[in-house]
Coordinates of C-alpha atoms in Angstrom, one line a residue:
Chain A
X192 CA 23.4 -6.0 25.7
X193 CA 22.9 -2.3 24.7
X194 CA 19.7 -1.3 22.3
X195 CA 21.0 -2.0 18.2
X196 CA 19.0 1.3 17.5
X197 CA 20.5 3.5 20.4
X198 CA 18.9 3.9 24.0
X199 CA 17.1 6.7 23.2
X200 CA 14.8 5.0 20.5
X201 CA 11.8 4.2 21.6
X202 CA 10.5 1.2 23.6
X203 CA 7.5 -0.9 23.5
X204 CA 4.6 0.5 25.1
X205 CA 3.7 -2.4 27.7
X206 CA 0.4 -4.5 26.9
X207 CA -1.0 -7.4 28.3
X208 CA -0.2 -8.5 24.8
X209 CA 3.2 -7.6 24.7
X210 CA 4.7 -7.5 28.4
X211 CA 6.0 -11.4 28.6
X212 CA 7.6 -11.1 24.8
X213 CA 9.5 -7.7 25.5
X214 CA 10.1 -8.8 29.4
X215 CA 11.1 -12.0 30.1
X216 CA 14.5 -12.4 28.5
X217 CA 13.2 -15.6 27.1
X218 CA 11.3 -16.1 23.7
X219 CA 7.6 -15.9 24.6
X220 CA 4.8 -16.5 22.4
X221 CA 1.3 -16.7 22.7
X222 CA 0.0 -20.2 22.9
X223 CA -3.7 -21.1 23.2
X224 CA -4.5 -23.6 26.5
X225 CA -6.6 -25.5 24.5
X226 CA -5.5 -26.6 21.4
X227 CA -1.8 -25.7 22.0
X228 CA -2.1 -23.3 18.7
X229 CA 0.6 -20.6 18.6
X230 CA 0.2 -17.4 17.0
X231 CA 2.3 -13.9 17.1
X232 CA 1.5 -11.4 17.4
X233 CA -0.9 -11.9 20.3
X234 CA -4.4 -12.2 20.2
X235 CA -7.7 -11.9 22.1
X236 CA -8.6 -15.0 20.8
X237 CA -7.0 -18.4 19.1
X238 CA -7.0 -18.1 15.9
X239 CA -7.2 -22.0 15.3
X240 CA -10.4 -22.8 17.6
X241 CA -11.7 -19.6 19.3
X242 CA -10.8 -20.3 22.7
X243 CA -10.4 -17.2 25.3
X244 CA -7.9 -19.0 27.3
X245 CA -4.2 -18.3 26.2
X246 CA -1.0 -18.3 27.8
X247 CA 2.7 -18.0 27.0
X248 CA 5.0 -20.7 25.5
X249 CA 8.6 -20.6 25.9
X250 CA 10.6 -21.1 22.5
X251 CA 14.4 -22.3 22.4
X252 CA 14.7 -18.9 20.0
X253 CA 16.6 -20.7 17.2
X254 CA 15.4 -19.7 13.8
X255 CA 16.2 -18.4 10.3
X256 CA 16.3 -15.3 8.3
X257 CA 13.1 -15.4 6.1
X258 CA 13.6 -11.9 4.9
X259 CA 16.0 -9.0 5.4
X260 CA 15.7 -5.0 4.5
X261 CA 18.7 -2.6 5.1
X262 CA 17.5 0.9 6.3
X263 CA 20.1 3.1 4.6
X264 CA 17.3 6.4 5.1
X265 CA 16.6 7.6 8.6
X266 CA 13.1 8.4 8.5
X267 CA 13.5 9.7 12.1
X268 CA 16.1 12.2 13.9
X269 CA 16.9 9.8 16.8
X270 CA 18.2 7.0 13.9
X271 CA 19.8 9.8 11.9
X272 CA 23.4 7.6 13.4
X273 CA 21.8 4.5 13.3
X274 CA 21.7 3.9 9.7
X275 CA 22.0 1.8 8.1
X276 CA 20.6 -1.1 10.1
X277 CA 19.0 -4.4 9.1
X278 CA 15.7 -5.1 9.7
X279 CA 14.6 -9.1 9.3
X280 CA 11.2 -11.2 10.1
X281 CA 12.6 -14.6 11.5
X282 CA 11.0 -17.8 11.7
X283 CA 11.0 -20.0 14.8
X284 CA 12.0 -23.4 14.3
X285 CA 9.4 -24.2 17.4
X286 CA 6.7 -22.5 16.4
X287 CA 6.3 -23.4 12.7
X288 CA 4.0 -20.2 10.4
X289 CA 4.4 -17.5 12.6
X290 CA 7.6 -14.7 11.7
X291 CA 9.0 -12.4 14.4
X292 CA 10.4 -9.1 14.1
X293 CA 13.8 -7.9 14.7
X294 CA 17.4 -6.4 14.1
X295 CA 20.5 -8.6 14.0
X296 CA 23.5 -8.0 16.4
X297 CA 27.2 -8.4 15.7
X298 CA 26.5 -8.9 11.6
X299 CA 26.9 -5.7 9.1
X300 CA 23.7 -5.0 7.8
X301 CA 24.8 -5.7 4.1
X302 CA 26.1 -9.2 5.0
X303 CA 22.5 -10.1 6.5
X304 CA 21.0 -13.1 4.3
X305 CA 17.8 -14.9 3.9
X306 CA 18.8 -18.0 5.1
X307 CA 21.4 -17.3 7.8
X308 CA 20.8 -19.4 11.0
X309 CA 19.7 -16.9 14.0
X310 CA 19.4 -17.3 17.8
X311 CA 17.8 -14.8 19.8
X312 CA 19.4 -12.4 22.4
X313 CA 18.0 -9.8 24.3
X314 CA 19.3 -6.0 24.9
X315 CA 18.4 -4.0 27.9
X316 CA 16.1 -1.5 28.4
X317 CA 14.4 0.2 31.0
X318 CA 10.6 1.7 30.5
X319 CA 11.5 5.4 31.1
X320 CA 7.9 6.2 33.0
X321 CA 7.6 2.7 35.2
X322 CA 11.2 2.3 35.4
X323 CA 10.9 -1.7 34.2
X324 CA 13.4 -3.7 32.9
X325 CA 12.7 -4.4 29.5
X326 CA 14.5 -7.7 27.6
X327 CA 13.9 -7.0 23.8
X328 CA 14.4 -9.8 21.8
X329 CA 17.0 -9.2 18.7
X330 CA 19.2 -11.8 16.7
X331 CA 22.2 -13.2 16.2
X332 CA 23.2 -15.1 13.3
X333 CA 25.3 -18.4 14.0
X334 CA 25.1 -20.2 11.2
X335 CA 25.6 -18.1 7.9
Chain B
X285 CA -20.9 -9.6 -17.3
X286 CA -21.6 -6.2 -16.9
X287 CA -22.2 -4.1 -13.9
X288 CA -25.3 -2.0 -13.2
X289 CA -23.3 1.4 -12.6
X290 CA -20.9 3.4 -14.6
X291 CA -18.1 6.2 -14.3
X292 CA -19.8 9.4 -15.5
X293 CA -17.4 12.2 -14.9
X294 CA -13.9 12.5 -13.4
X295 CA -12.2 15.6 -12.0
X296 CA -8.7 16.6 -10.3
X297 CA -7.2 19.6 -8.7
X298 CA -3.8 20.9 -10.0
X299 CA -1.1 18.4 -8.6
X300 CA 1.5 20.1 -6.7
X301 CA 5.0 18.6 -4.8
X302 CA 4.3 17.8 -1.0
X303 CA 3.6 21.4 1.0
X304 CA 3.2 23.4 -2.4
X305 CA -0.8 22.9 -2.5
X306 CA -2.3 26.7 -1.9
X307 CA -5.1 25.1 -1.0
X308 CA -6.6 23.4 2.0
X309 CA -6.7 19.9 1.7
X310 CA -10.4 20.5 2.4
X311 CA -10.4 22.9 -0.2
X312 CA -8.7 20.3 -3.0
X313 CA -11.6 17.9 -1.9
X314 CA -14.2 20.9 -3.2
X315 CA -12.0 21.2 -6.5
X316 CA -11.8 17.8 -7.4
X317 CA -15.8 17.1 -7.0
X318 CA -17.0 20.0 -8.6
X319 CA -14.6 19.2 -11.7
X320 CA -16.4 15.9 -11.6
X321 CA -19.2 16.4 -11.4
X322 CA -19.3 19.6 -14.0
X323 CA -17.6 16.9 -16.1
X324 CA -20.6 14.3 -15.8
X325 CA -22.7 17.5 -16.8
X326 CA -24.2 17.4 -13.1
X327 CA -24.9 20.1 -10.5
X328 CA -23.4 19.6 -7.1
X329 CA -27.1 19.6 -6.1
X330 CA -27.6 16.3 -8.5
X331 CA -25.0 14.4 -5.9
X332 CA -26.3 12.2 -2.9
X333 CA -23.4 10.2 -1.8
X334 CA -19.8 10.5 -0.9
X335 CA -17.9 7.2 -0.6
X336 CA -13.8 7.4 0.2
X337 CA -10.9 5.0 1.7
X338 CA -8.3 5.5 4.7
X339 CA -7.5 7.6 6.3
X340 CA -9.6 10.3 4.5
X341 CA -10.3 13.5 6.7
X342 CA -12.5 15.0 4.6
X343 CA -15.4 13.9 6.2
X344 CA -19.1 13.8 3.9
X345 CA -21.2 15.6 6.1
X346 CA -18.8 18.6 5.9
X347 CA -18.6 18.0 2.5
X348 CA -22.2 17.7 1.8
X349 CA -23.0 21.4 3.5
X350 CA -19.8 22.9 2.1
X351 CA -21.0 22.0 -1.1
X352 CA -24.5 22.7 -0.7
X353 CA -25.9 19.5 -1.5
X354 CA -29.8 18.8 -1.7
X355 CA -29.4 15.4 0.3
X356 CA -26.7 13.1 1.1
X357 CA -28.2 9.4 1.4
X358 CA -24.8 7.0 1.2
X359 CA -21.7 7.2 2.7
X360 CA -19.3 4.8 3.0
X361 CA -15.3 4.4 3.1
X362 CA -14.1 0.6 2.7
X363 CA -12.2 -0.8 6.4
X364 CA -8.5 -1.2 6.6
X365 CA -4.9 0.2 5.5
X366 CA -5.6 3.5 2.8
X367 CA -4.3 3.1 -1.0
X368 CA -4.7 -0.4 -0.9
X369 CA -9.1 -0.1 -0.9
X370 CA -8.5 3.2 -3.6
X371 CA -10.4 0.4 -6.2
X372 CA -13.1 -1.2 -3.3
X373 CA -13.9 2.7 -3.0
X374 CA -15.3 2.3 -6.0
X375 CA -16.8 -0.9 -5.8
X376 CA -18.6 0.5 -2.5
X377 CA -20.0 3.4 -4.9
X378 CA -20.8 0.4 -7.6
X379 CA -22.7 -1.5 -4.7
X380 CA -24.3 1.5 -3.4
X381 CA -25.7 2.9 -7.0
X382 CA -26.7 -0.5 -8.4
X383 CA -28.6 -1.2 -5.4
X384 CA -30.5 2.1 -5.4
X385 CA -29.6 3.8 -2.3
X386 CA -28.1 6.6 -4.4
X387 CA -27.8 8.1 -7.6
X388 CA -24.8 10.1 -7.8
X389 CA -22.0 9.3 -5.5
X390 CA -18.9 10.6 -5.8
X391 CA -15.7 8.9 -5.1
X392 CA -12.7 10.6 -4.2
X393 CA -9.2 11.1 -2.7
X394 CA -7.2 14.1 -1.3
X395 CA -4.2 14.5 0.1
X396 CA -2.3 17.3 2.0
X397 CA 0.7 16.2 3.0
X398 CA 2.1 19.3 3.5
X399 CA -1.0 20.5 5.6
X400 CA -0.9 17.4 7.6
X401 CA 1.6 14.7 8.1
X402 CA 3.7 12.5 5.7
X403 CA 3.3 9.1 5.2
X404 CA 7.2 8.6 4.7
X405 CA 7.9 9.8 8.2
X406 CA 7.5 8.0 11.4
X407 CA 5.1 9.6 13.3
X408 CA 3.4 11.4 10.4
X409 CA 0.6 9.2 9.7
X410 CA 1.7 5.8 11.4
X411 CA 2.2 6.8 14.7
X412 CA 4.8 5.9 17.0
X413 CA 8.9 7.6 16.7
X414 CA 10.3 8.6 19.2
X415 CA 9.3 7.8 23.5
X416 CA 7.0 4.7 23.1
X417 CA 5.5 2.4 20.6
X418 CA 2.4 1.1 21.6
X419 CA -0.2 -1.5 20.2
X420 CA 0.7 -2.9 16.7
X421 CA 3.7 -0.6 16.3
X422 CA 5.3 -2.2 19.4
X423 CA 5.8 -5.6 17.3
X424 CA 7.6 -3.6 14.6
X425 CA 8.2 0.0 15.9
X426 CA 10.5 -1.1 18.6
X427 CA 13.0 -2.3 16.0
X428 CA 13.0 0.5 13.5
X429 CA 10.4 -0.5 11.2
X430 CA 8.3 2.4 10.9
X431 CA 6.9 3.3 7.4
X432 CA 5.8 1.2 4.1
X433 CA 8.5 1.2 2.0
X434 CA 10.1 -0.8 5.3
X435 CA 7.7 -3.4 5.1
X436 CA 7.1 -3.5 1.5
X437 CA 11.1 -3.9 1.2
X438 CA 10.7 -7.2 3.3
X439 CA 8.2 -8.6 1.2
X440 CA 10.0 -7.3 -2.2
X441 CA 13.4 -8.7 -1.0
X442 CA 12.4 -12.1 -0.3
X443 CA 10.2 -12.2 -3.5
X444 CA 13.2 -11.1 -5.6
X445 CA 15.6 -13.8 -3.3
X446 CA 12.8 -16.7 -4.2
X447 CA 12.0 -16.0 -8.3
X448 CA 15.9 -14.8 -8.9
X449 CA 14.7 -11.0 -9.6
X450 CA 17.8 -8.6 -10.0
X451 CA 17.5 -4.5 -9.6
X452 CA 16.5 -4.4 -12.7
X453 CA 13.0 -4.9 -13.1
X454 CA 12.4 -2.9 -10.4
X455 CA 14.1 0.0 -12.4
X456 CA 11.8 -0.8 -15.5
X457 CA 8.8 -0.1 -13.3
X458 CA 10.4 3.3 -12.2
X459 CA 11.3 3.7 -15.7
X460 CA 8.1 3.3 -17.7
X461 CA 6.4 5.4 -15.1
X462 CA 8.5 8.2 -15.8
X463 CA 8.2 7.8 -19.5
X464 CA 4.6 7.9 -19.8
X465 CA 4.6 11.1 -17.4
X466 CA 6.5 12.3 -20.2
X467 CA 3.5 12.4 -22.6
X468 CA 1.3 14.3 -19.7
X469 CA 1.4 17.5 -18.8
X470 CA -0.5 16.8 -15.3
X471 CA 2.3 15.0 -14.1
X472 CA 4.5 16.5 -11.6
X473 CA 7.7 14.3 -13.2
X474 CA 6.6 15.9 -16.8
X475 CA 9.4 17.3 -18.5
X476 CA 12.4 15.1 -16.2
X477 CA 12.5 12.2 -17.7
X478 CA 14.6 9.6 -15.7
X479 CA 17.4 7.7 -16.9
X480 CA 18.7 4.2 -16.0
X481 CA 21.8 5.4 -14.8
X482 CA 20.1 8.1 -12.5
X483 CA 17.8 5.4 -11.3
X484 CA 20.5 3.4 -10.0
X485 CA 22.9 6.4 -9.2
X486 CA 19.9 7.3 -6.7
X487 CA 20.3 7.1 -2.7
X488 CA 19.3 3.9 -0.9
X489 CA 16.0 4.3 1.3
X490 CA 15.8 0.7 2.1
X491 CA 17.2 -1.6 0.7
X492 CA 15.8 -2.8 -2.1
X493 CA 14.2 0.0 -3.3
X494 CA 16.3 3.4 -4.4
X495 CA 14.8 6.4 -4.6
X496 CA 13.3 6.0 -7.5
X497 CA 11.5 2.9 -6.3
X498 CA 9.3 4.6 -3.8
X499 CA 6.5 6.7 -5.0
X500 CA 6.7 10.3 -3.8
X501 CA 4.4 12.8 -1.5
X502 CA 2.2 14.8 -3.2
X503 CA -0.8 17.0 -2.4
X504 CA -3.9 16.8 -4.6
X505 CA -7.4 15.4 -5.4
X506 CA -9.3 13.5 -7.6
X507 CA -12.7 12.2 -7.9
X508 CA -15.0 10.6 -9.6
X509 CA -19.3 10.3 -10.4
X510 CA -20.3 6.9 -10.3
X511 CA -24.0 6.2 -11.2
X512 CA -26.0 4.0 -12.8
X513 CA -25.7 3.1 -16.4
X514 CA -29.2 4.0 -17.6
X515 CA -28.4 7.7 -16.5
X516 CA -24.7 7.8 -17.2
X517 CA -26.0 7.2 -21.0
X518 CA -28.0 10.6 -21.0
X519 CA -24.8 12.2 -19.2
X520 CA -21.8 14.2 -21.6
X521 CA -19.1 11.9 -22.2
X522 CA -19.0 7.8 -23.2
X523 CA -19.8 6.4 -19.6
X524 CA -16.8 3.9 -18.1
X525 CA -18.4 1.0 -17.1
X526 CA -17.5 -0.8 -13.9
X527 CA -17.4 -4.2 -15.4
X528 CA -16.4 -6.0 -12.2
X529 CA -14.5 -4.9 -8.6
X530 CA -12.9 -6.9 -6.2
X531 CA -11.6 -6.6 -2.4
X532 CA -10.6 -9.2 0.3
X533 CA -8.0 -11.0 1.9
X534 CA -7.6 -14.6 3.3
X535 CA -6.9 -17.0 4.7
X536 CA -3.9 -16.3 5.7
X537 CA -5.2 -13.2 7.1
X538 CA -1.6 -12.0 8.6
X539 CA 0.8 -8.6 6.9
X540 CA 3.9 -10.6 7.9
X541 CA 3.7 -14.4 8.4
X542 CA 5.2 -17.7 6.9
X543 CA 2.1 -17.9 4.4
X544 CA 2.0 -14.5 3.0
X545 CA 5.7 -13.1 3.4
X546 CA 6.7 -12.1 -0.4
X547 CA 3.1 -11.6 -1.4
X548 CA 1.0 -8.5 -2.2
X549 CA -1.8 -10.2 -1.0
X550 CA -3.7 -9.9 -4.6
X551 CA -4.4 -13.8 -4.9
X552 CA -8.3 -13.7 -4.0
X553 CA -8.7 -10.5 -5.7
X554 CA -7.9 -11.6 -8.5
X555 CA -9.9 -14.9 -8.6
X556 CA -12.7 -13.0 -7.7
X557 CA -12.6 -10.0 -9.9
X558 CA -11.7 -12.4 -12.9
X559 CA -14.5 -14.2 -11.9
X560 CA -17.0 -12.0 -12.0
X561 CA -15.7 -10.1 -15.0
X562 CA -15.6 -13.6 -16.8
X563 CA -12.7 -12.6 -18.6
X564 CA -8.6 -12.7 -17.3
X565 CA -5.6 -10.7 -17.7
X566 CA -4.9 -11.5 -21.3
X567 CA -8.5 -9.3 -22.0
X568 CA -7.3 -6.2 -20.5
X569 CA -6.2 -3.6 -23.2
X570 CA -4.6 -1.3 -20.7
X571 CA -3.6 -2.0 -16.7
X572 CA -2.7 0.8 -13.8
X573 CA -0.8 -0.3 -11.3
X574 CA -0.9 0.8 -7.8
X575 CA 2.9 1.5 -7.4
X576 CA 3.7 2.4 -3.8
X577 CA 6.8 0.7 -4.0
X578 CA 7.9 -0.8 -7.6
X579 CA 9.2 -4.6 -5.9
X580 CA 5.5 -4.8 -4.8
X581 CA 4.0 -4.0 -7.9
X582 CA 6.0 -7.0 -9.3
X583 CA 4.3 -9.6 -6.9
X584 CA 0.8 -7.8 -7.8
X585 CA 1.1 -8.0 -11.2
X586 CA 2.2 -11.5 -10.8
X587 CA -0.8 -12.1 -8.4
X588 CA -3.2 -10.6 -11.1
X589 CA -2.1 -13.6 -13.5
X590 CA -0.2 -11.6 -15.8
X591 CA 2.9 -13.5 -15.7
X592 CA 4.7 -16.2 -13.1
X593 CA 6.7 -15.0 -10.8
X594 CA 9.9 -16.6 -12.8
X595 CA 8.8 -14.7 -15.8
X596 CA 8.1 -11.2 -14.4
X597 CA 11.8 -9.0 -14.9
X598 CA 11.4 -10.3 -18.7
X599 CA 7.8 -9.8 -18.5
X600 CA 8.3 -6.1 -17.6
X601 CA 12.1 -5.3 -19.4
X602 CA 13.0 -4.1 -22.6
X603 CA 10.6 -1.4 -22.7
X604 CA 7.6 -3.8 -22.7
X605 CA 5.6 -1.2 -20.4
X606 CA 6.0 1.8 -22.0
X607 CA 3.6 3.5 -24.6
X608 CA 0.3 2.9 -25.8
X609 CA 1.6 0.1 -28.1
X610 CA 3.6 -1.8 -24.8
X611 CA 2.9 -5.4 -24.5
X612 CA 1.0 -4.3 -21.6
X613 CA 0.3 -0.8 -21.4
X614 CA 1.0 0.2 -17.6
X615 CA 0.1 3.4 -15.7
X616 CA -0.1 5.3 -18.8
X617 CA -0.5 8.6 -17.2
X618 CA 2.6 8.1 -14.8
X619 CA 1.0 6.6 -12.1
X620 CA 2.2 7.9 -8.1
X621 CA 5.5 7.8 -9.4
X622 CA 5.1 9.9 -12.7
X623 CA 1.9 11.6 -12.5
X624 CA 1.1 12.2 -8.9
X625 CA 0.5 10.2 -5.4
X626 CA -3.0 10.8 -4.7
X627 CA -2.9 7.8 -3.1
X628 CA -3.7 5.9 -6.3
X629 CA -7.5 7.5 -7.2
X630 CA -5.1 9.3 -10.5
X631 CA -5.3 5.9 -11.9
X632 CA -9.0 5.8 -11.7
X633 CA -9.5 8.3 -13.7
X634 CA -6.8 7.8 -16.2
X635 CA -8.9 4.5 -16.9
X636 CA -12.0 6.1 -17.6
X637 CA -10.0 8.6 -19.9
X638 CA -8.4 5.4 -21.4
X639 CA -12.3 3.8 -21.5
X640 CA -13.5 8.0 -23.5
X641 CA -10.3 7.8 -25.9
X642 CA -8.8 10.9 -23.9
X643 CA -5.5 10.2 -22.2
X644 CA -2.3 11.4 -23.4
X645 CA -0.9 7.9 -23.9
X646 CA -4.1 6.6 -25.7
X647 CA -4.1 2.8 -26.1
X648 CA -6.5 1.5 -29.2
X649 CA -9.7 0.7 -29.0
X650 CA -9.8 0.0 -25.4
X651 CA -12.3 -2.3 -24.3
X652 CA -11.0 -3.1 -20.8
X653 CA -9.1 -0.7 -18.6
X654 CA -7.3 -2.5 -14.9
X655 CA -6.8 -0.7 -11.9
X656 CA -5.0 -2.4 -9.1
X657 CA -4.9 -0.9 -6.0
X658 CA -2.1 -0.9 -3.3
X659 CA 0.2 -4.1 -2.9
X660 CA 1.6 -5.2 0.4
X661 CA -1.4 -4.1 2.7
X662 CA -4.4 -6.5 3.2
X663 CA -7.7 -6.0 2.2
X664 CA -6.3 -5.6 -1.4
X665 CA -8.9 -4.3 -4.5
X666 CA -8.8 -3.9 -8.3
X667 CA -11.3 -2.8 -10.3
X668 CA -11.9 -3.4 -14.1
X669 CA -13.7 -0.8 -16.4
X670 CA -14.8 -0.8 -19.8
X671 CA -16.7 0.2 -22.6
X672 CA -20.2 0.8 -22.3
X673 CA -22.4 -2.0 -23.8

């Protein structure tokens, strides 16, 4: 799927924190070997008991709209045709508390709701200086 | 119950629209400390600490020598975010005086937006834009959220979707901002009044917030002489005392998550600054709000106990704002919106001109004076000032 924001916008910058989330073309989140304790956005450490040991859990990526902004202002030259595009923080029905960043696909970003039913997909991208393959996770509503 | 320490002099440079400063932001740092400290009836030599918030470059050991100060023994600059610690700036002046590890310390805030980069631009101050986005602004960057009033918009519009909060009361923040700017000749929005109709004529920047919602770029300083009671008595003016100041977040600790999505993250500030002032919202005469966005100065006001959240567009409409005789008399000066964005440190010493009798929307008798410092960024603070006892 090609980038919502163009593919010239920028990418993310891969981490140790970030490389299975923005990679895998599957919904991964940090989850804590221990005590099973999910938290976004990564962390050293688990929030819930301190442990070091953390790993990556696979959600379904079904979720729901728990807030939506429409960017009607560019506020930089490469989104100057871009606007206006909805931004949203989505909660994961399988890992309850946390809220994941995002655009939504194939919806005007007027008609965007709290509420709305979303399942994750994933646009292509490729990291211009490694040359990766980059899966970033966006949503699709399918349940307005 | 009182403080130990006290606001003994305030000072500003000119304000001027973002890029018209013919000053140095440096420079605007030096006007606003000497008019603060001439205004305590100080020397610059009299000062000995420099205490400021995020992400100041101003730094005090530059200042100290510009200024040609005798000693500097405290600095300090509260952790986290910028405009939201403007009021625990103060408090770490408060801490520092009543503790004795200074006598004089200045607080202050300036602001060159023009020199250096904007905050409403991605890649001004935030980092990020174009190429990559790395650390925290890969979780957000990457999909085109890049400055405050985009994440201040997410926790205003789901505020406004959960309390049933129409357009309106945002306008009526933008609103009574501009009207009190009206009274005050410092403000950069005196003499334009703003109009309901032009408030919601206004461009979208994200939805929710128009134009008008968002507070603008400015470049200026301010500052302020915080010592001790016991000397701020023998000083010029009536001494603002810091009754009480508040900072902290938590738990939840998170910007965006299921617990504190819609919030301004104001809820332990203001049981603990409450607490220790032993009073509550319905003792403060006058209250400056932190407006970086109007939607979020909704929730803070809300999280300060002034009103519930089900109560707060007929809390603020019908002109309930604006004046000295408002129900709640709110950023009397203008605020960021009306007066000037000096990243909130305007509202400090409006306050202590409320506290003297001397702004240009004077409240009665004023016996407590609330700042609130920036919504929607955690560690939060407020400070309360009052009259000298």
């Amino acid at each position: 799927m090609k980038r919502v924001l163009g593919e010239s916008w920028a990418v993310p910058s891969l981490d140790s924190h970030n490389r299975d989330f923005f990679t895998k073309g599957v919904l991964t989140l940090q989850r804590c070997t221990q005590c099973k304790h999910v938290q976004h956005p990564p962390e050293d450490v688990c929030e819930a008991c301190q442990g070091f040991e953390l790993d990556g859990f696979a959600s379904a990526g079904v979720g729901r709209i728990e807030s939506v902004a429409v960017v009607t202002q560019s506020v930089h030259p490469l989104l100057a045709d871009r606007v206006p595009y909805a931004i949203v923080l989505v909660s994961v029905e399988d890992a309850p508390g946390i809220l994941v960043a995002g655009n939504v696909v194939g919806s005007d970003a007027d008609a965007v709701r709290i509420g709305d039913r979303v399942r994750v997909v994933f646009e292509d991208a490729t990291d211009p200086r490694s040359g990766e393959k980059l899966a970033i996770p966006q949503w699709e509503v399918i349940d307005a | 119950m009182h403080g130990a320490a006290a606001i003994a002099g305030i000072g500003e440079s000119t304000y001027y629209r973002r890029g018209e400063s013919p000053y140095t932001e440096f420079q605007l740092a030096c006007i606003a400390i000497r008019r603060a400290v001439e205004d305590a009836g100080l020397e610059l030599a009299d000062v000995d600490g420099f205490v400021s918030y995020l992400d100041q470059r101003n730094n005090p050991v530059r200042l100290a020598r510009a200024l040609g100060l005798k000693e500097l023994r405290w600095t300090g600059i509260p952790w986290a975010g910028g405009g939201n610690s403007m009021a625990a700036a103060v408090q770490v002046a408060d801490a520092a005086v009543a503790a004795g590890y200074a006598r004089h310390v200045v607080v202050f805030r300036a602001l060159a937006q023009g020199q250096f980069g904007r905050f409403g631009q991605a890649g001004g101050s935030g980092g990020g834009g174009g190429g990559y986005m790395g650390g925290p602004f890969a979780w957000n960057g990457t999909y085109g959220i890049l400055t405050p009033a985009h994440q201040c918009a997410l926790h205003a519009a789901r505020f406004m979707h959960d309390h049933s909060i129409s357009q309106e009361a945002l306008c009526e923040i933008a609103l009574a901002c501009y009207a009190n700017a009206q009274r005050n000749s410092r403000a950069l929005r005196f003499g334009k009044p703003l109009t309901r109709e032009e408030y919601h004529a206004s461009r979208w920047i994200v939805k929710p917030f128009h134009l008008y919602d968002c507070c603008p770029e400015n470049d200026g300083a301010a500052a302020a002489v915080v010592t001790t009671k016991e000397r701020a008595r023998d000083l010029r003016h009536r001494p603002a005392a810091i009754v009480a100041a508040a900072s902290g977040i938590g738990p939840p600790y998170g910007v965006f998550d299921g617990a504190t999505l819609g919030s301004a993250h104001y809820r332990q500030v203001a049981k603990h600054l409450w607490e220790h002032a032993g009073c509550g919202p319905d003792d403060v005469d006058v209250a400056q709000f932190y407006e970086n966005f109007t939607g979020t100065v909704l929730i803070a006001m809300c999280e300060m106990g002034f009103s519930s959240p089900d109560g707060i567009e007929e809390f603020v409409s019908g002109g309930r704002l604006v004046g000295p005789d408002a129900a709640l008399p709110f950023n009397t000066s203008g605020g960021n919106i009306g007066e000037a964005y000096i990243h909130g440190f305007e509202m400090i010493n409006e306050s202590v001109r409320q506290v003297r009798g001397e702004s240009t929307c004077q409240v009665k008798s004023v016996e407590r004076a609330l700042v609130v410092a920036g919504p929607g960024y955690c560690p939060g603070s407020a400070v309360l000032l009052g009259a000298p006892q």
